[in-house]
PDB file of C-alpha atoms in Angstrom:
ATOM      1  CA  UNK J   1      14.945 -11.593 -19.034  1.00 56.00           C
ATOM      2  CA  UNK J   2      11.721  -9.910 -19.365  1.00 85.00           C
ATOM      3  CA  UNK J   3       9.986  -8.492 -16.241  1.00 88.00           C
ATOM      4  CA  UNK J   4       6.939  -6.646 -15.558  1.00 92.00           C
ATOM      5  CA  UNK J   5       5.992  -4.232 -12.209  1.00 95.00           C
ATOM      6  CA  UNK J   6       2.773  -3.644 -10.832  1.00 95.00           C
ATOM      7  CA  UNK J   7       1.597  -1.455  -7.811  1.00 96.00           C
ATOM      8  CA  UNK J   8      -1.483  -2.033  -5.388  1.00 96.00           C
ATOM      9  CA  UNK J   9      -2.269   1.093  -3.773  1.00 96.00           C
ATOM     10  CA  UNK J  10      -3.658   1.345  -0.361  1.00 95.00           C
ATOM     11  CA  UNK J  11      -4.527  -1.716   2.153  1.00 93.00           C
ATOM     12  CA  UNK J  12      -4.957  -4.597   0.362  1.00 93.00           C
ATOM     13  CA  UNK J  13      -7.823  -6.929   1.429  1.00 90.00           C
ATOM     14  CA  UNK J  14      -7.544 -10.524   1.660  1.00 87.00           C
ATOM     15  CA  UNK J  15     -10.104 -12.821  -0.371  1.00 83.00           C
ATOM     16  CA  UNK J  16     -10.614 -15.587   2.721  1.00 78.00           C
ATOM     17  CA  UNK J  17     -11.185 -13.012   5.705  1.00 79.00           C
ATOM     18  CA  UNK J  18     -13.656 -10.714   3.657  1.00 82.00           C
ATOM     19  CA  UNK J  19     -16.606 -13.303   2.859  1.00 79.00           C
ATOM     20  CA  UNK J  20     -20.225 -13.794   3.251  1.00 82.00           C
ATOM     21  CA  UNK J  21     -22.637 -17.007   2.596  1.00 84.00           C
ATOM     22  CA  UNK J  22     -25.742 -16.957   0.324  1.00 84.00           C
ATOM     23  CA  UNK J  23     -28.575 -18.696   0.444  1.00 83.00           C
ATOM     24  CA  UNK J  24     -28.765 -21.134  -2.856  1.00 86.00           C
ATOM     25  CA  UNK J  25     -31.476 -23.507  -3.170  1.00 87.00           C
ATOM     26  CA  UNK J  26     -31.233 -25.809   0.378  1.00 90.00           C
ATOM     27  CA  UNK J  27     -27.373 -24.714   0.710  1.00 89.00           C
ATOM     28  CA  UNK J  28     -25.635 -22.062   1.392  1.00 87.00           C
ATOM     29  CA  UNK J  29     -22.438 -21.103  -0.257  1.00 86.00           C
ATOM     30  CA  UNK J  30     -19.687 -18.441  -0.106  1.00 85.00           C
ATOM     31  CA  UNK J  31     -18.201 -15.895  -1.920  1.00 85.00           C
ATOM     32  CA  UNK J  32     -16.510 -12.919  -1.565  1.00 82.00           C
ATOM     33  CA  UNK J  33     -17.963  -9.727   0.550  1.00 86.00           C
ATOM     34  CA  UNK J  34     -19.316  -6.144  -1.287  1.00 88.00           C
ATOM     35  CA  UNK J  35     -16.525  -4.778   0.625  1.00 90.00           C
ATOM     36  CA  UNK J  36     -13.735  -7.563  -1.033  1.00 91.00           C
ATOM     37  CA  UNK J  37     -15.861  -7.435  -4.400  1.00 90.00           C
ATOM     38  CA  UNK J  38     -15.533  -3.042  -4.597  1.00 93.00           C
ATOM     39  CA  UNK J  39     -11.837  -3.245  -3.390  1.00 92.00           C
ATOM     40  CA  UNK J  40     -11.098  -5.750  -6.611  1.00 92.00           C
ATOM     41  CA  UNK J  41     -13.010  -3.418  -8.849  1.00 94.00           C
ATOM     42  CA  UNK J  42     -10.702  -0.716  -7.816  1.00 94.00           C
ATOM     43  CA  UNK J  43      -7.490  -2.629  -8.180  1.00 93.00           C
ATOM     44  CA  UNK J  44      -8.928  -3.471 -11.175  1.00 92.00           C
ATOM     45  CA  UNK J  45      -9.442  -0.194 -12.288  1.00 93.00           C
ATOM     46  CA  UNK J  46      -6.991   1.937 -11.246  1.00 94.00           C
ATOM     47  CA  UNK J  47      -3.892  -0.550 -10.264  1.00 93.00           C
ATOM     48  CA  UNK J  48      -4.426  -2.853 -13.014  1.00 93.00           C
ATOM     49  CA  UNK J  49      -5.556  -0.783 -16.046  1.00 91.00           C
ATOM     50  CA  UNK J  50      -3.457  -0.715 -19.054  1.00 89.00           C
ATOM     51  CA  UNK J  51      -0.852  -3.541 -17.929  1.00 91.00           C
ATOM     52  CA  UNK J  52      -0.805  -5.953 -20.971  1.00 89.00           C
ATOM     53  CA  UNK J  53      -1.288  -9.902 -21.105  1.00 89.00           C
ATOM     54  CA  UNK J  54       1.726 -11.920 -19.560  1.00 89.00           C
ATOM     55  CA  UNK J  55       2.236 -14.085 -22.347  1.00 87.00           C
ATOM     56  CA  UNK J  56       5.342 -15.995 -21.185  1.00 88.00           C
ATOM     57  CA  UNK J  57       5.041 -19.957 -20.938  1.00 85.00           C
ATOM     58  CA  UNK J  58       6.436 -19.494 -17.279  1.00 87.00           C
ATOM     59  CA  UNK J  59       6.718 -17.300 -14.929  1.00 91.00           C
ATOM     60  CA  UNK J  60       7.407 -16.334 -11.221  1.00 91.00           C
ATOM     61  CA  UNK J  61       6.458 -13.531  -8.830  1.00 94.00           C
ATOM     62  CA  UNK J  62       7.287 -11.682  -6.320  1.00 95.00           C
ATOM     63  CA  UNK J  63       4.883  -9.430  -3.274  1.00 96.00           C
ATOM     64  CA  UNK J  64       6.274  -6.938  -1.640  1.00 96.00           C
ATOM     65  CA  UNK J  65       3.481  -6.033   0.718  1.00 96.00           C
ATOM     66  CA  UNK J  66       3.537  -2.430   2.675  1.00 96.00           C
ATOM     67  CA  UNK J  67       1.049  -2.245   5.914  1.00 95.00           C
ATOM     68  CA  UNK J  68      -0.563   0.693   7.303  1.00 96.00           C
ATOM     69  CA  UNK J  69      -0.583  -0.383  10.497  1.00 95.00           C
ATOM     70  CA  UNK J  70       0.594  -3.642  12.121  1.00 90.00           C
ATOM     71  CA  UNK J  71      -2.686  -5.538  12.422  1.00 90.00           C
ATOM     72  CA  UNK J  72      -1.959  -9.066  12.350  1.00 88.00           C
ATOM     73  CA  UNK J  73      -2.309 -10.198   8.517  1.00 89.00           C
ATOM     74  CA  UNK J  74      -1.794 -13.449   6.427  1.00 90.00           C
ATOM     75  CA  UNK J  75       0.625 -13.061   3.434  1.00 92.00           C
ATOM     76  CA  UNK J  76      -0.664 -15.774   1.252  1.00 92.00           C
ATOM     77  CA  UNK J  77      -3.935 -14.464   1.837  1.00 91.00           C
ATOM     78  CA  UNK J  78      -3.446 -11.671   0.589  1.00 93.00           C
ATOM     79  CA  UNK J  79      -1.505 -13.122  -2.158  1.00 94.00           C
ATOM     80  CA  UNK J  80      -4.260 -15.120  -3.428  1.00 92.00           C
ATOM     81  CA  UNK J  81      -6.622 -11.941  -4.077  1.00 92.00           C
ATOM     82  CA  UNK J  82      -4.048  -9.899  -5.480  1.00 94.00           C
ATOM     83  CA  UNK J  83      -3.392 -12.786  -7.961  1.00 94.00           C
ATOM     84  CA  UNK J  84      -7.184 -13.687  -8.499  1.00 93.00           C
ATOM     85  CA  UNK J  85      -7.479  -9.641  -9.750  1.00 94.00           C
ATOM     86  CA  UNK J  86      -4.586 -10.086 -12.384  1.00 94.00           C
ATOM     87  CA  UNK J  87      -6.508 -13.238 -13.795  1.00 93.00           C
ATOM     88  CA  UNK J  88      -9.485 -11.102 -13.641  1.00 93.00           C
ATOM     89  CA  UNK J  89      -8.242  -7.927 -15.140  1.00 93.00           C
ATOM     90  CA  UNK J  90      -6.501 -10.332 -17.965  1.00 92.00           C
ATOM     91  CA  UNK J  91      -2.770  -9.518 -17.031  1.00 93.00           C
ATOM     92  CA  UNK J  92      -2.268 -13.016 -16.362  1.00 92.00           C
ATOM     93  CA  UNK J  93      -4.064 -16.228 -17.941  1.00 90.00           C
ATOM     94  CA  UNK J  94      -4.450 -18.203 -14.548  1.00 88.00           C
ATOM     95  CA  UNK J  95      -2.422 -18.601 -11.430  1.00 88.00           C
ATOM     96  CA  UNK J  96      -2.072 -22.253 -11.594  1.00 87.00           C
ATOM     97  CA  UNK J  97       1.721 -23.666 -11.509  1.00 84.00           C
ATOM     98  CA  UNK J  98       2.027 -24.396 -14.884  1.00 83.00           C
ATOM     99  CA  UNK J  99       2.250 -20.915 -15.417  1.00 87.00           C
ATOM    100  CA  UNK J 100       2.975 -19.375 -12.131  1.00 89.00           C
ATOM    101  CA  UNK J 101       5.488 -21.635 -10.882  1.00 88.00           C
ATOM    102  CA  UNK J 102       7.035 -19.839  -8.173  1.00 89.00           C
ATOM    103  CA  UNK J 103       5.620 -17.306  -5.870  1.00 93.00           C
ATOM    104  CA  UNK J 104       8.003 -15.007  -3.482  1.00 94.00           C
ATOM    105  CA  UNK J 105       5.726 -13.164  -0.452  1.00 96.00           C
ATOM    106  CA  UNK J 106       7.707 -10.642   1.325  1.00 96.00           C
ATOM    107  CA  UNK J 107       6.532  -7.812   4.174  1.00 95.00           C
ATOM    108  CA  UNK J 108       8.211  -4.722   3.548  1.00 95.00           C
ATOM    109  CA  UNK J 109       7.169  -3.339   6.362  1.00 95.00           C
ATOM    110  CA  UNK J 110       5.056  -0.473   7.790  1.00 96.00           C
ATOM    111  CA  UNK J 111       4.507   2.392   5.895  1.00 97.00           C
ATOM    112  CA  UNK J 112       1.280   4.587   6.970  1.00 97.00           C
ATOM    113  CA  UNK J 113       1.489   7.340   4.342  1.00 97.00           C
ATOM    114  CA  UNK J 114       1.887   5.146   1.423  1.00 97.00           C
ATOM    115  CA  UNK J 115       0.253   1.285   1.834  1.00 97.00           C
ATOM    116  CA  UNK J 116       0.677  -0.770  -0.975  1.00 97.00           C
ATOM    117  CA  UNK J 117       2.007  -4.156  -2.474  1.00 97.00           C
ATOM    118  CA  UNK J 118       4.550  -4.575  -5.326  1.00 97.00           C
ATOM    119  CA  UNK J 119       4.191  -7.476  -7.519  1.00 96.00           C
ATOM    120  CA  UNK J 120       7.073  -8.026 -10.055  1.00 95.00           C
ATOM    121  CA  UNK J 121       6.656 -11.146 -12.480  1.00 94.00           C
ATOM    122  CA  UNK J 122       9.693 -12.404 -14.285  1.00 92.00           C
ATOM    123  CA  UNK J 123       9.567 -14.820 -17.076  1.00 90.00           C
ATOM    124  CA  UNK J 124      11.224 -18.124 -16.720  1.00 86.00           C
ATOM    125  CA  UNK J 125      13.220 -20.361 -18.710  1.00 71.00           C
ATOM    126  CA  UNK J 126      10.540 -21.345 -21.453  1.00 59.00           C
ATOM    127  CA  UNK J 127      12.379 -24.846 -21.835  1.00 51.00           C
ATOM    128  CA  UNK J 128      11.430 -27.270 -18.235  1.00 54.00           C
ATOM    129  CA  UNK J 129      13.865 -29.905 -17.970  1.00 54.00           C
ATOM    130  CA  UNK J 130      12.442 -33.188 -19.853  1.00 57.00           C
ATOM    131  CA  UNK J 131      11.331 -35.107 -16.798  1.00 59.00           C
ATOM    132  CA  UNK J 132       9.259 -32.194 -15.710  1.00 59.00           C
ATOM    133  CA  UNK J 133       8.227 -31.159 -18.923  1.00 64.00           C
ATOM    134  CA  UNK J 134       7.043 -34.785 -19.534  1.00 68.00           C
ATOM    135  CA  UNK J 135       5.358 -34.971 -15.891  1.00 67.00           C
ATOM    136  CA  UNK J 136       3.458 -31.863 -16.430  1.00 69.00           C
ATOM    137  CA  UNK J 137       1.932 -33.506 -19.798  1.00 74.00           C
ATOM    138  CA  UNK J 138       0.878 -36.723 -17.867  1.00 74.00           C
ATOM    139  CA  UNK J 139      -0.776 -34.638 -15.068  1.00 76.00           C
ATOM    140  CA  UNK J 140      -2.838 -32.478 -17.453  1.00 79.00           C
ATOM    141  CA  UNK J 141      -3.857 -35.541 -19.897  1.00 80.00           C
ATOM    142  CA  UNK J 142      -4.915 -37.212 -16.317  1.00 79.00           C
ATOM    143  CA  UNK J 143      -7.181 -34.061 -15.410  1.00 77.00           C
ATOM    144  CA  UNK J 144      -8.971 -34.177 -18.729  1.00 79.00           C
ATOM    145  CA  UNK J 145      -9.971 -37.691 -18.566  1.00 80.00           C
ATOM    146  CA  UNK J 146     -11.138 -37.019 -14.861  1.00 80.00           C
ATOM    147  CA  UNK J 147     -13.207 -34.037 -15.753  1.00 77.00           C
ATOM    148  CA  UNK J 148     -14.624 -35.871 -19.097  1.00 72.00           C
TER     149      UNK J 148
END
């Protein structure tokens, strides 16, 4: 089974609690904060650089996540923006379960001198058993006639 490792360094922000609204025409809308928006740069940069395409049909990961300090935090949301930067940075195509179909958060722990998060990816059995296979088809022929 092929399997591929990838280290976060430092805190790692979450997507939902760093926002900020805009002003666009009579609404407002959000979107990520400069602070979220240079943090994913960096991961993108320096965490991210180099680590080919997953190409695999399937796959499934796993976050290890390392705090520096024991500030109250939300795995998943910190999940999402670590998995948002991999679409980004192209190591993944998208984070939808077609692809991603199973997602492991774990907290390792404290660890002040070295923060980070650990995010293996294994592929997957390429083959999905027929009734799921056949269910996935039906779903994705339903979204394109909803979107047309």
């Amino acid at each position: 089974m092929s399997s591929v490792t990838i280290v976060f360094n430092g805190r790692i922000l979450s997507k939902k609690n760093n926002q900020t609204t805009i002003p666009k025409g009579n609404k407002r809308i959000i979107v990520p904060s400069a602070k979220y928006n240079l943090w994913e740069k960096n991961a993108i940069e320096d965490d991210l650089y180099g680590i080919p395409l997953v190409t695999w049909k399937r796959f499934r990961c796993e976050m290890i996540i390392f705090a520096p300090d024991l500030i109250d935090a939300d795995l998943s949301n910190k999940w999402e923006g670590l998995a948002d930067a991999m679409v980004k940075a192209k190591v993944v195509r998208v984070d939808d379960w077609w692809q991603m179909s199973a997602v492991n958060l774990i907290f390792g722990g404290l660890d002040r001198e070295n923060p980070r998060a650990v995010v293996n990816i294994w592929e997957m059995d390429k083959a999905l058993p027929g009734d799921v296979e056949k269910a996935i088809a039906q779903a994705k022929t339903a979204k394109k006639k909803a979107t047309a």
